[in-house]
Coordinates of N, CA and C in Angstrom, one line a residue:
M1 N -14.7 -38.4 -38.2 CA -14.4 -39.8 -38.1 C -13.0 -40.1 -38.6
S2 N -12.1 -40.7 -37.9 CA -10.8 -40.9 -38.3 C -10.7 -42.1 -39.3
P3 N -9.9 -42.0 -40.4 CA -9.8 -43.0 -41.4 C -9.3 -44.3 -40.8
A4 N -9.7 -45.4 -41.4 CA -9.2 -46.7 -40.9 C -7.8 -46.9 -41.2
R5 N -7.1 -47.6 -40.3 CA -5.6 -47.8 -40.4 C -5.4 -48.9 -41.5
T6 N -4.5 -48.6 -42.4 CA -4.2 -49.6 -43.4 C -3.2 -50.6 -42.8
R7 N -3.5 -51.9 -43.1 CA -2.7 -53.0 -42.5 C -1.4 -53.0 -43.4
P8 N -0.2 -52.8 -42.8 CA 1.0 -52.8 -43.5 C 1.5 -54.3 -43.7
E9 N 2.5 -54.5 -44.6 CA 3.1 -55.8 -44.7 C 4.1 -55.9 -43.6
R10 N 4.1 -57.1 -43.0 CA 5.0 -57.4 -41.8 C 6.5 -57.2 -42.3
E11 N 6.8 -57.7 -43.5 CA 8.2 -57.6 -43.9 C 8.6 -56.2 -44.1
E12 N 7.7 -55.3 -44.4 CA 8.0 -53.9 -44.6 C 8.4 -53.3 -43.2
L13 N 7.6 -53.6 -42.2 CA 7.8 -53.1 -40.8 C 9.1 -53.6 -40.3
V14 N 9.5 -54.9 -40.6 CA 10.7 -55.5 -40.1 C 11.9 -54.7 -40.8
F15 N 11.7 -54.5 -42.1 CA 12.7 -53.8 -42.9 C 13.0 -52.4 -42.3
L16 N 11.9 -51.7 -42.0 CA 12.0 -50.3 -41.5 C 12.7 -50.4 -40.1
A17 N 12.3 -51.4 -39.3 CA 13.0 -51.5 -38.0 C 14.5 -51.8 -38.1
D18 N 14.8 -52.6 -39.1 CA 16.2 -53.0 -39.3 C 17.0 -51.7 -39.8
L19 N 16.3 -51.0 -40.7 CA 16.9 -49.8 -41.3 C 17.1 -48.7 -40.2
A20 N 16.1 -48.6 -39.3 CA 16.3 -47.6 -38.2 C 17.4 -48.0 -37.3
G21 N 17.5 -49.3 -37.0 CA 18.6 -49.8 -36.2 C 20.0 -49.5 -36.8
E22 N 20.1 -49.7 -38.1 CA 21.4 -49.4 -38.8 C 21.7 -47.9 -38.7
A23 N 20.7 -47.1 -38.7 CA 20.9 -45.6 -38.6 C 20.9 -45.1 -37.1
E24 N 20.9 -46.1 -36.2 CA 20.9 -45.8 -34.7 C 19.7 -44.9 -34.3
R25 N 18.6 -45.2 -35.0 CA 17.4 -44.5 -34.6 C 16.6 -45.5 -33.8
H26 N 17.0 -45.7 -32.5 CA 16.5 -46.8 -31.7 C 15.0 -46.6 -31.3
N27 N 14.6 -45.4 -31.1 CA 13.2 -45.2 -30.8 C 12.3 -45.6 -32.0
D28 N 12.8 -45.3 -33.2 CA 12.0 -45.7 -34.4 C 12.0 -47.3 -34.5
V29 N 13.0 -48.0 -34.1 CA 13.0 -49.4 -34.1 C 11.8 -49.9 -33.2
V30 N 11.8 -49.3 -31.9 CA 10.7 -49.7 -31.0 C 9.4 -49.5 -31.6
K31 N 9.2 -48.3 -32.2 CA 7.9 -48.0 -32.8 C 7.5 -49.0 -33.9
Q32 N 8.4 -49.4 -34.7 CA 8.1 -50.4 -35.8 C 7.7 -51.8 -35.2
I33 N 8.5 -52.2 -34.2 CA 8.2 -53.5 -33.6 C 6.8 -53.5 -32.8
K34 N 6.5 -52.3 -32.2 CA 5.2 -52.2 -31.6 C 4.1 -52.2 -32.6
S35 N 4.4 -51.7 -33.8 CA 3.4 -51.8 -34.9 C 3.1 -53.2 -35.3
I36 N 4.2 -54.0 -35.3 CA 4.1 -55.4 -35.6 C 3.2 -56.1 -34.6
I37 N 3.4 -55.8 -33.3 CA 2.6 -56.4 -32.3 C 1.1 -56.0 -32.4
D38 N 0.9 -54.7 -32.7 CA -0.5 -54.1 -32.8 C -1.2 -54.8 -34.0
F39 N -0.5 -55.0 -35.1 CA -1.2 -55.5 -36.3 C -1.2 -57.0 -36.4
F40 N -0.2 -57.7 -35.9 CA -0.1 -59.1 -36.1 C -0.1 -60.0 -34.8
G41 N -0.1 -59.3 -33.7 CA -0.1 -60.1 -32.4 C 1.3 -60.2 -31.8
A42 N 1.3 -60.7 -30.6 CA 2.5 -60.6 -29.7 C 3.6 -61.5 -30.1
P43 N 3.4 -62.8 -30.6 CA 4.6 -63.6 -30.8 C 5.5 -62.9 -31.9
L44 N 6.8 -62.7 -31.5 CA 7.7 -62.1 -32.4 C 8.7 -63.2 -32.9
S45 N 9.2 -63.0 -34.1 CA 10.3 -63.8 -34.6 C 11.6 -63.5 -33.9
I46 N 12.6 -64.4 -34.0 CA 13.8 -64.1 -33.3 C 14.4 -62.8 -33.8
E47 N 14.3 -62.5 -35.1 CA 14.9 -61.3 -35.7 C 14.2 -60.1 -35.1
E48 N 12.8 -60.1 -35.0 CA 12.1 -59.0 -34.5 C 12.4 -58.8 -33.0
R49 N 12.4 -59.9 -32.3 CA 12.7 -59.9 -30.8 C 14.1 -59.3 -30.6
N50 N 15.1 -59.6 -31.4 CA 16.4 -59.1 -31.2 C 16.5 -57.6 -31.6
L51 N 15.8 -57.2 -32.6 CA 15.7 -55.8 -32.9 C 15.2 -55.0 -31.8
L52 N 14.1 -55.5 -31.2 CA 13.5 -54.8 -30.0 C 14.4 -54.8 -28.8
S53 N 15.1 -55.9 -28.5 CA 16.0 -56.0 -27.4 C 17.2 -55.0 -27.5
I54 N 17.8 -55.0 -28.7 CA 18.9 -54.2 -28.9 C 18.6 -52.7 -28.9
A55 N 17.4 -52.4 -29.4 CA 16.9 -51.0 -29.4 C 16.8 -50.5 -28.0
Y56 N 16.0 -51.2 -27.1 CA 15.9 -50.8 -25.8 C 17.2 -50.8 -25.0
K57 N 18.1 -51.7 -25.3 CA 19.4 -51.7 -24.6 C 20.2 -50.5 -24.9
N58 N 20.2 -50.1 -26.2 CA 20.9 -48.9 -26.6 C 20.3 -47.6 -26.0
I59 N 19.0 -47.5 -26.0 CA 18.3 -46.4 -25.4 C 18.7 -46.2 -23.9
T60 N 18.5 -47.3 -23.2 CA 18.7 -47.3 -21.7 C 20.2 -47.2 -21.4
N61 N 21.1 -47.8 -22.2 CA 22.5 -47.6 -21.9 C 23.0 -46.2 -22.0
N62 N 22.5 -45.5 -23.1 CA 22.8 -44.1 -23.2 C 22.3 -43.2 -22.0
L63 N 21.1 -43.5 -21.6 CA 20.5 -42.8 -20.5 C 21.2 -43.1 -19.2
R64 N 21.6 -44.4 -18.9 CA 22.3 -44.8 -17.7 C 23.7 -44.2 -17.7
N65 N 24.3 -44.1 -18.8 CA 25.7 -43.5 -18.9 C 25.6 -42.0 -18.6
S66 N 24.5 -41.4 -19.1 CA 24.3 -39.9 -18.8 C 24.1 -39.7 -17.4
W67 N 23.2 -40.6 -16.8 CA 22.9 -40.4 -15.3 C 24.2 -40.6 -14.5
R68 N 25.0 -41.5 -14.8 CA 26.3 -41.7 -14.0 C 27.2 -40.5 -14.1
I69 N 27.3 -40.0 -15.3 CA 28.2 -38.8 -15.5 C 27.6 -37.6 -14.7
I70 N 26.3 -37.4 -14.7 CA 25.7 -36.3 -14.0 C 25.9 -36.5 -12.5
D71 N 25.7 -37.8 -12.1 CA 25.8 -38.1 -10.6 C 27.3 -37.9 -10.1
T72 N 28.2 -38.2 -11.0 CA 29.6 -38.0 -10.6 C 29.9 -36.5 -10.5
L73 N 29.4 -35.7 -11.5 CA 29.6 -34.3 -11.4 C 28.9 -33.6 -10.2
Q74 N 27.8 -34.2 -9.8 CA 27.1 -33.6 -8.7 C 27.9 -33.9 -7.4
K75 N 28.5 -35.0 -7.3 CA 29.3 -35.3 -6.1 C 30.6 -34.5 -6.1
L76 N 31.2 -34.2 -7.2 CA 32.4 -33.4 -7.3 C 32.0 -31.9 -6.9
Q77 N 30.9 -31.5 -7.4 CA 30.5 -30.1 -7.1 C 30.2 -30.0 -5.6
A78 N 29.6 -31.0 -5.0 CA 29.3 -30.9 -3.6 C 30.6 -30.9 -2.8
I79 N 31.6 -31.5 -3.2 CA 32.9 -31.5 -2.5 C 33.6 -30.1 -2.7
R80 N 33.5 -29.5 -3.9 CA 34.1 -28.2 -4.2 C 33.4 -27.1 -3.5
S81 N 32.0 -27.2 -3.5 CA 31.2 -26.1 -2.9 C 30.2 -26.7 -2.0
P82 N 30.5 -27.0 -0.7 CA 29.6 -27.6 0.2 C 28.4 -26.7 0.4
G83 N 27.2 -27.3 0.6 CA 26.0 -26.5 0.8 C 25.2 -26.4 -0.5
R84 N 24.0 -25.9 -0.5 CA 23.2 -25.8 -1.6 C 23.5 -24.6 -2.5
T85 N 24.2 -24.9 -3.6 CA 24.6 -23.8 -4.5 C 23.7 -23.9 -5.8
R86 N 23.8 -22.8 -6.5 CA 23.0 -22.7 -7.8 C 23.4 -23.8 -8.7
Q87 N 24.7 -24.1 -8.8 CA 25.2 -25.1 -9.7 C 24.7 -26.5 -9.3
L88 N 24.7 -26.8 -8.0 CA 24.1 -28.1 -7.6 C 22.6 -28.2 -7.9
V89 N 21.9 -27.1 -7.8 CA 20.5 -27.2 -8.1 C 20.3 -27.5 -9.6
L90 N 21.1 -26.9 -10.4 CA 21.0 -27.1 -11.9 C 21.4 -28.5 -12.3
I91 N 22.5 -29.0 -11.6 CA 22.9 -30.4 -11.9 C 21.8 -31.4 -11.5
R92 N 21.2 -31.2 -10.3 CA 20.2 -32.1 -9.8 C 19.0 -32.0 -10.8
R93 N 18.7 -30.8 -11.2 CA 17.5 -30.7 -12.2 C 17.8 -31.5 -13.4
Q94 N 19.0 -31.5 -13.9 CA 19.3 -32.3 -15.1 C 19.3 -33.8 -14.8
Q95 N 19.7 -34.1 -13.6 CA 19.7 -35.5 -13.3 C 18.2 -36.0 -13.1
D96 N 17.4 -35.2 -12.6 CA 15.9 -35.5 -12.5 C 15.3 -35.8 -13.9
R97 N 15.7 -34.9 -14.8 CA 15.2 -35.1 -16.2 C 15.6 -36.4 -16.8
I98 N 16.9 -36.8 -16.6 CA 17.4 -38.0 -17.1 C 16.7 -39.2 -16.4
E99 N 16.5 -39.1 -15.1 CA 15.8 -40.2 -14.4 C 14.4 -40.4 -14.9
R100 N 13.7 -39.3 -15.2 CA 12.3 -39.4 -15.7 C 12.3 -40.1 -17.1
E101 N 13.2 -39.7 -17.9 CA 13.3 -40.4 -19.2 C 13.6 -41.9 -19.1
L102 N 14.6 -42.2 -18.2 CA 15.0 -43.6 -18.0 C 13.8 -44.4 -17.4
T103 N 13.1 -43.8 -16.4 CA 12.0 -44.4 -15.8 C 10.9 -44.8 -16.9
D104 N 10.6 -43.8 -17.7 CA 9.6 -44.0 -18.7 C 10.0 -45.1 -19.7
V105 N 11.2 -45.2 -20.1 CA 11.7 -46.2 -21.0 C 11.6 -47.6 -20.4
C106 N 12.1 -47.7 -19.2 CA 12.1 -49.0 -18.5 C 10.7 -49.5 -18.2
K107 N 9.8 -48.6 -17.7 CA 8.5 -49.0 -17.5 C 7.7 -49.4 -18.8
D108 N 8.1 -48.7 -19.9 CA 7.5 -49.0 -21.2 C 7.8 -50.4 -21.6
I109 N 9.0 -50.9 -21.5 CA 9.4 -52.2 -21.9 C 8.8 -53.3 -20.9
V110 N 8.8 -53.0 -19.6 CA 8.2 -53.9 -18.7 C 6.8 -54.1 -18.9
L111 N 6.0 -53.0 -19.3 CA 4.6 -53.1 -19.6 C 4.4 -53.9 -20.8
L112 N 5.3 -53.7 -21.9 CA 5.1 -54.5 -23.1 C 5.4 -56.0 -22.8
L113 N 6.3 -56.3 -22.0 CA 6.6 -57.7 -21.6 C 5.5 -58.3 -20.9
D114 N 5.0 -57.6 -19.9 CA 3.9 -58.2 -19.0 C 2.6 -58.3 -19.8
R115 N 2.3 -57.3 -20.7 CA 1.0 -57.3 -21.3 C 0.9 -58.1 -22.6
D116 N 2.1 -58.2 -23.4 CA 2.0 -58.8 -24.7 C 3.0 -59.9 -24.9
L117 N 4.3 -59.7 -24.5 CA 5.3 -60.7 -24.9 C 5.3 -61.9 -24.1
L118 N 5.3 -61.8 -22.8 CA 5.4 -62.9 -21.9 C 4.2 -63.8 -22.0
P119 N 2.9 -63.3 -22.0 CA 1.8 -64.2 -22.2 C 1.8 -65.0 -23.5
A120 N 2.5 -64.5 -24.5 CA 2.5 -65.2 -25.8 C 3.8 -66.0 -26.0
A121 N 4.7 -66.0 -25.0 CA 6.0 -66.6 -25.2 C 5.9 -68.2 -25.2
G122 N 6.6 -68.8 -26.0 CA 6.7 -70.3 -26.0 C 7.6 -70.8 -24.8
R123 N 7.4 -72.0 -24.4 CA 8.2 -72.6 -23.3 C 9.6 -72.7 -23.8
G124 N 10.5 -72.5 -22.8 CA 11.9 -72.6 -23.1 C 12.6 -71.3 -23.3
E125 N 13.5 -71.2 -24.3 CA 14.4 -70.0 -24.5 C 13.6 -68.7 -24.6
E126 N 12.5 -68.7 -25.3 CA 11.7 -67.4 -25.4 C 11.2 -66.9 -24.1
T127 N 10.7 -67.7 -23.2 CA 10.2 -67.3 -21.9 C 11.4 -66.8 -21.1
V128 N 12.5 -67.6 -21.1 CA 13.7 -67.2 -20.3 C 14.2 -65.8 -20.8
F129 N 14.2 -65.6 -22.1 CA 14.7 -64.4 -22.7 C 13.9 -63.2 -22.2
Y130 N 12.6 -63.3 -22.2 CA 11.7 -62.2 -21.8 C 11.7 -62.0 -20.3
L131 N 11.7 -63.0 -19.5 CA 11.8 -62.9 -18.1 C 13.1 -62.2 -17.7
K132 N 14.2 -62.6 -18.4 CA 15.5 -61.9 -18.2 C 15.4 -60.5 -18.5
M133 N 14.8 -60.1 -19.6 CA 14.6 -58.7 -19.9 C 13.9 -58.0 -18.8
K134 N 12.8 -58.6 -18.3 CA 12.0 -57.9 -17.2 C 12.9 -57.7 -16.0
G135 N 13.7 -58.7 -15.7 CA 14.6 -58.6 -14.5 C 15.6 -57.5 -14.7
D136 N 16.1 -57.4 -16.0 CA 17.1 -56.4 -16.3 C 16.6 -55.0 -16.1
Y137 N 15.4 -54.7 -16.7 CA 14.9 -53.3 -16.7 C 14.3 -52.9 -15.3
C138 N 13.8 -53.9 -14.5 CA 13.4 -53.6 -13.2 C 14.7 -53.3 -12.3
R139 N 15.8 -54.0 -12.7 CA 17.1 -53.8 -12.0 C 17.6 -52.3 -12.3
Y140 N 17.4 -51.9 -13.5 CA 17.9 -50.5 -13.8 C 17.0 -49.5 -13.0
L141 N 15.7 -49.8 -12.9 CA 14.9 -48.9 -12.1 C 15.3 -48.8 -10.7
A142 N 15.7 -50.0 -10.2 CA 16.1 -50.1 -8.8 C 17.5 -49.3 -8.5
E143 N 18.3 -49.2 -9.6 CA 19.6 -48.7 -9.4 C 19.6 -47.2 -9.0
F144 N 18.6 -46.4 -9.5 CA 18.6 -45.0 -9.2 C 17.4 -44.5 -8.5
S145 N 16.5 -45.4 -8.1 CA 15.3 -45.0 -7.4 C 15.5 -44.7 -5.9
Q146 N 14.6 -44.0 -5.3 CA 14.7 -43.7 -3.9 C 14.3 -45.0 -3.1
K147 N 14.5 -45.0 -1.8 CA 14.5 -46.2 -1.0 C 13.3 -47.0 -1.2
R148 N 12.1 -46.4 -1.0 CA 10.8 -47.2 -1.1 C 10.7 -47.8 -2.5
E149 N 10.8 -47.0 -3.5 CA 10.7 -47.5 -4.9 C 11.8 -48.4 -5.3
R150 N 13.0 -48.2 -4.7 CA 14.1 -49.1 -5.0 C 13.8 -50.5 -4.5
E151 N 13.2 -50.6 -3.3 CA 12.9 -51.9 -2.8 C 11.8 -52.6 -3.7
R152 N 10.9 -51.8 -4.1 CA 9.8 -52.4 -5.0 C 10.3 -52.9 -6.3
F153 N 11.1 -52.1 -6.9 CA 11.7 -52.5 -8.2 C 12.7 -53.7 -8.0
A154 N 13.5 -53.6 -6.9 CA 14.4 -54.7 -6.7 C 13.6 -56.0 -6.5
G155 N 12.5 -56.0 -5.8 CA 11.7 -57.2 -5.6 C 11.1 -57.7 -6.9
L156 N 10.7 -56.8 -7.8 CA 10.2 -57.2 -9.1 C 11.3 -57.8 -9.9
S157 N 12.5 -57.2 -9.9 CA 13.6 -57.8 -10.6 C 14.0 -59.1 -10.1
L158 N 14.0 -59.3 -8.8 CA 14.4 -60.6 -8.2 C 13.4 -61.7 -8.6
D159 N 12.1 -61.4 -8.6 CA 11.0 -62.3 -8.9 C 11.2 -62.8 -10.4
A160 N 11.5 -61.8 -11.3 CA 11.6 -62.1 -12.7 C 12.9 -63.0 -12.9
Y161 N 14.0 -62.6 -12.3 CA 15.2 -63.4 -12.5 C 15.0 -64.8 -11.9
K162 N 14.4 -64.9 -10.8 CA 14.1 -66.3 -10.2 C 13.3 -67.1 -11.1
Q163 N 12.2 -66.6 -11.7 CA 11.4 -67.3 -12.6 C 12.2 -67.7 -13.8
A164 N 12.9 -66.8 -14.3 CA 13.7 -67.1 -15.5 C 14.8 -68.2 -15.3
Y165 N 15.4 -68.1 -14.1 CA 16.5 -69.1 -13.8 C 15.9 -70.5 -13.6
K166 N 14.8 -70.5 -12.9 CA 14.1 -71.8 -12.7 C 13.7 -72.4 -14.0
H167 N 13.2 -71.6 -14.9 CA 12.8 -72.1 -16.2 C 14.0 -72.5 -17.1
A168 N 15.1 -71.7 -16.9 CA 16.3 -72.0 -17.7 C 16.9 -73.4 -17.3
L169 N 16.9 -73.6 -16.0 CA 17.4 -74.9 -15.4 C 16.7 -76.1 -16.0
L170 N 15.4 -75.9 -16.2 CA 14.5 -77.0 -16.7 C 14.6 -77.2 -18.2
T171 N 14.8 -76.1 -18.9 CA 14.6 -76.2 -20.4 C 15.8 -75.9 -21.2
L172 N 16.9 -75.3 -20.7 CA 18.0 -74.9 -21.5 C 19.3 -75.6 -21.1
H173 N 20.1 -75.9 -22.1 CA 21.4 -76.5 -21.8 C 22.3 -75.6 -21.0
P174 N 23.2 -76.1 -20.1 CA 24.0 -75.2 -19.3 C 24.9 -74.2 -20.2
L175 N 25.2 -74.6 -21.4 CA 26.1 -73.8 -22.3 C 25.2 -72.8 -23.1
H176 N 23.9 -72.9 -23.0 CA 23.1 -72.1 -23.9 C 23.4 -70.6 -23.6
P177 N 23.6 -69.8 -24.6 CA 24.0 -68.4 -24.3 C 22.9 -67.6 -23.5
T178 N 21.6 -67.9 -23.7 CA 20.6 -67.2 -23.0 C 20.6 -67.6 -21.5
R179 N 20.9 -68.8 -21.2 CA 21.0 -69.3 -19.8 C 22.2 -68.6 -19.2
L180 N 23.3 -68.6 -19.9 CA 24.5 -68.0 -19.3 C 24.4 -66.5 -19.2
G181 N 23.7 -65.8 -20.1 CA 23.5 -64.4 -20.0 C 22.6 -64.0 -18.8
L182 N 21.6 -64.9 -18.6 CA 20.8 -64.7 -17.4 C 21.6 -64.9 -16.1
A183 N 22.4 -65.9 -16.1 CA 23.2 -66.1 -14.9 C 24.1 -64.9 -14.6
L184 N 24.7 -64.3 -15.7 CA 25.6 -63.2 -15.6 C 24.8 -62.0 -15.0
N185 N 23.6 -61.7 -15.6 CA 22.9 -60.5 -15.1 C 22.3 -60.7 -13.7
F186 N 21.9 -61.9 -13.4 CA 21.3 -62.2 -12.1 C 22.4 -62.1 -11.1
S187 N 23.6 -62.5 -11.3 CA 24.7 -62.3 -10.4 C 25.0 -60.9 -10.2
V188 N 24.9 -60.1 -11.3 CA 25.1 -58.6 -11.1 C 24.1 -58.0 -10.2
F189 N 22.8 -58.5 -10.4 CA 21.8 -58.0 -9.5 C 22.1 -58.2 -8.0
Y190 N 22.6 -59.4 -7.7 CA 23.0 -59.7 -6.3 C 24.1 -58.8 -5.8
H191 N 25.1 -58.6 -6.7 CA 26.2 -57.8 -6.3 C 25.9 -56.3 -6.2
D192 N 25.2 -55.7 -7.3 CA 25.0 -54.3 -7.3 C 23.8 -53.8 -6.6
V193 N 22.7 -54.6 -6.6 CA 21.4 -54.1 -6.0 C 21.3 -54.7 -4.5
R194 N 21.6 -55.9 -4.3 CA 21.5 -56.5 -3.0 C 22.8 -56.4 -2.2
Q195 N 23.8 -55.9 -2.8 CA 25.1 -55.8 -2.2 C 25.6 -57.1 -1.5
S196 N 25.5 -58.2 -2.2 CA 25.8 -59.5 -1.7 C 26.8 -60.2 -2.7
P197 N 28.1 -59.9 -2.6 CA 29.1 -60.5 -3.4 C 29.1 -62.0 -3.2
E198 N 28.8 -62.5 -2.0 CA 28.8 -63.9 -1.8 C 27.8 -64.6 -2.6
R199 N 26.5 -64.1 -2.7 CA 25.5 -64.8 -3.5 C 25.8 -64.6 -5.0
A200 N 26.3 -63.4 -5.3 CA 26.7 -63.2 -6.7 C 27.8 -64.2 -7.2
C201 N 28.8 -64.4 -6.3 CA 29.8 -65.4 -6.7 C 29.3 -66.8 -6.8
H202 N 28.4 -67.1 -5.8 CA 27.9 -68.5 -5.8 C 27.1 -68.8 -7.1
L203 N 26.2 -67.8 -7.5 CA 25.4 -68.0 -8.7 C 26.3 -68.1 -9.9
A204 N 27.3 -67.1 -10.0 CA 28.1 -67.1 -11.2 C 29.0 -68.3 -11.3
K205 N 29.5 -68.8 -10.2 CA 30.4 -70.0 -10.2 C 29.7 -71.2 -10.6
N206 N 28.4 -71.4 -10.1 CA 27.6 -72.5 -10.4 C 27.4 -72.6 -11.9
A207 N 27.0 -71.4 -12.5 CA 26.7 -71.3 -13.9 C 28.0 -71.6 -14.7
F208 N 29.1 -71.0 -14.3 CA 30.3 -71.3 -15.0 C 30.8 -72.7 -15.0
D209 N 30.7 -73.3 -13.8 CA 31.2 -74.7 -13.6 C 30.2 -75.7 -14.4
N210 N 28.9 -75.5 -14.3 CA 28.0 -76.3 -15.0 C 28.2 -76.2 -16.5
A211 N 28.5 -75.0 -17.0 CA 28.7 -74.9 -18.4 C 30.0 -75.6 -18.9
V212 N 31.0 -75.5 -18.1 CA 32.3 -76.1 -18.5 C 32.2 -77.6 -18.4
L213 N 31.5 -78.1 -17.4 CA 31.3 -79.6 -17.2 C 30.4 -80.2 -18.3
S214 N 29.6 -79.4 -18.9 CA 28.6 -79.9 -19.9 C 29.2 -79.9 -21.3
V215 N 30.4 -79.4 -21.5 CA 31.0 -79.3 -22.8 C 31.1 -80.7 -23.4
D216 N 30.7 -80.8 -24.7 CA 30.7 -82.1 -25.4 C 31.2 -81.8 -26.8
V217 N 32.5 -82.0 -27.0 CA 33.1 -81.7 -28.3 C 32.6 -82.6 -29.4
S218 N 31.9 -83.7 -29.1 CA 31.4 -84.6 -30.1 C 30.0 -84.1 -30.6
D219 N 29.4 -83.2 -29.9 CA 28.2 -82.6 -30.4 C 28.4 -81.9 -31.7
P220 N 27.5 -82.2 -32.7 CA 27.7 -81.5 -34.0 C 27.6 -80.0 -34.0
G221 N 26.8 -79.5 -33.0 CA 26.6 -78.0 -32.9 C 27.6 -77.4 -31.9
F222 N 28.6 -78.2 -31.5 CA 29.5 -77.7 -30.4 C 30.2 -76.3 -30.8
D223 N 30.8 -76.3 -32.0 CA 31.5 -75.1 -32.4 C 30.7 -73.8 -32.3
Q224 N 29.5 -73.8 -32.8 CA 28.7 -72.6 -32.8 C 28.2 -72.3 -31.4
T225 N 27.9 -73.3 -30.6 CA 27.5 -73.1 -29.2 C 28.6 -72.5 -28.4
I226 N 29.8 -73.0 -28.5 CA 30.9 -72.5 -27.7 C 31.3 -71.1 -28.1
K227 N 31.1 -70.8 -29.4 CA 31.4 -69.5 -30.0 C 30.5 -68.5 -29.4
D228 N 29.2 -68.8 -29.3 CA 28.2 -67.9 -28.8 C 28.3 -67.7 -27.3
S229 N 28.8 -68.7 -26.6 CA 28.8 -68.7 -25.1 C 30.2 -68.2 -24.6
M230 N 31.2 -68.2 -25.4 CA 32.6 -68.0 -24.8 C 32.7 -66.6 -24.2
A231 N 32.1 -65.6 -24.9 CA 32.2 -64.2 -24.4 C 31.6 -64.1 -23.0
I232 N 30.4 -64.8 -22.9 CA 29.7 -64.7 -21.6 C 30.4 -65.4 -20.5
L233 N 31.0 -66.6 -20.8 CA 31.8 -67.3 -19.9 C 33.0 -66.4 -19.4
Q234 N 33.6 -65.7 -20.3 CA 34.7 -64.8 -19.9 C 34.3 -63.7 -19.0
L235 N 33.1 -63.2 -19.2 CA 32.5 -62.1 -18.3 C 32.2 -62.7 -17.0
L236 N 31.7 -63.9 -16.9 CA 31.4 -64.6 -15.6 C 32.7 -64.8 -14.9
R237 N 33.7 -65.2 -15.6 CA 35.0 -65.5 -14.9 C 35.6 -64.2 -14.4
D238 N 35.5 -63.1 -15.2 CA 36.1 -61.8 -14.8 C 35.4 -61.3 -13.5
D239 N 34.0 -61.4 -13.5 CA 33.3 -61.0 -12.3 C 33.6 -61.8 -11.1
L240 N 33.8 -63.1 -11.3 CA 34.1 -64.0 -10.2 C 35.5 -63.5 -9.5
I241 N 36.4 -63.2 -10.4 CA 37.8 -62.8 -9.9 C 37.6 -61.5 -9.1
L242 N 36.9 -60.5 -9.7 CA 36.7 -59.2 -9.1 C 36.0 -59.3 -7.8
W243 N 34.9 -60.0 -7.8 CA 34.1 -60.1 -6.5 C 34.8 -60.9 -5.5
S244 N 35.5 -61.9 -5.8 CA 36.2 -62.7 -4.9 C 37.3 -61.8 -4.2
G245 N 37.9 -61.0 -5.0 CA 38.9 -60.0 -4.5 C 38.3 -59.1 -3.5
E246 N 37.1 -58.6 -3.8 CA 36.3 -57.7 -2.9 C 36.1 -58.4 -1.5
M247 N 35.7 -59.6 -1.6 CA 35.4 -60.4 -0.3 C 36.7 -60.6 0.5
Q248 N 37.8 -60.8 -0.2 CA 39.1 -61.0 0.5 C 39.5 -59.7 1.2
D249 N 39.3 -58.5 0.4 CA 39.7 -57.2 1.0 C 38.8 -56.9 2.2
A250 N 37.5 -57.3 2.2 CA 36.6 -57.0 3.3 C 36.9 -57.7 4.6
K251 N 37.7 -58.8 4.5 CA 38.0 -59.6 5.7 C 39.0 -58.9 6.6

């Protein structure tokens, strides 16, 4: 008979998660936050939620970068040595390994969102934040999956982004950084996954224009709001310039 699990202090688990994050032990951060959910339930504090989000982002960013490097090397090798060579087989094998790791991580966070975090999320920013996360990780899955799976994950990503955007329009200020971050990533989905720069530009421009028009310098919280949102507005503007150029070149 296995011994009963001792209930830890929540503050201790948060401290360990924060410590792991500082040490760039991102898998350990995820483990500690999952322990919080197991022992204390799904609603997370903003600090806990941010620790989880940053950890998954770092894990997946590293894997996605590795996948892109291997994919580039595979294409270069195919140009240098047309046909099925031993080197190409080895490169593809390594790419498959990275894909499996990335798939496992993305599916893990989507499951955690669907099973625990979204059902317990409060109306407003928390729901938008988690739906955006689901859209992001389904988008990552769509980026490297084969055709049938790509369409399935793209559909899941689109559904999550649409739900998040609808909720954001109803509950969040146009300058709210979570709403702007959602618009940024949703527009990237249309550009990268759906290959529709027109829809990407439309969504990004609406978000940018609505944010700028809603600026109220007399608002006591204006300084902090604009500080948090400025970097995202700049990214939206950069993408708009880039994608508009693509559409002009395609004419």
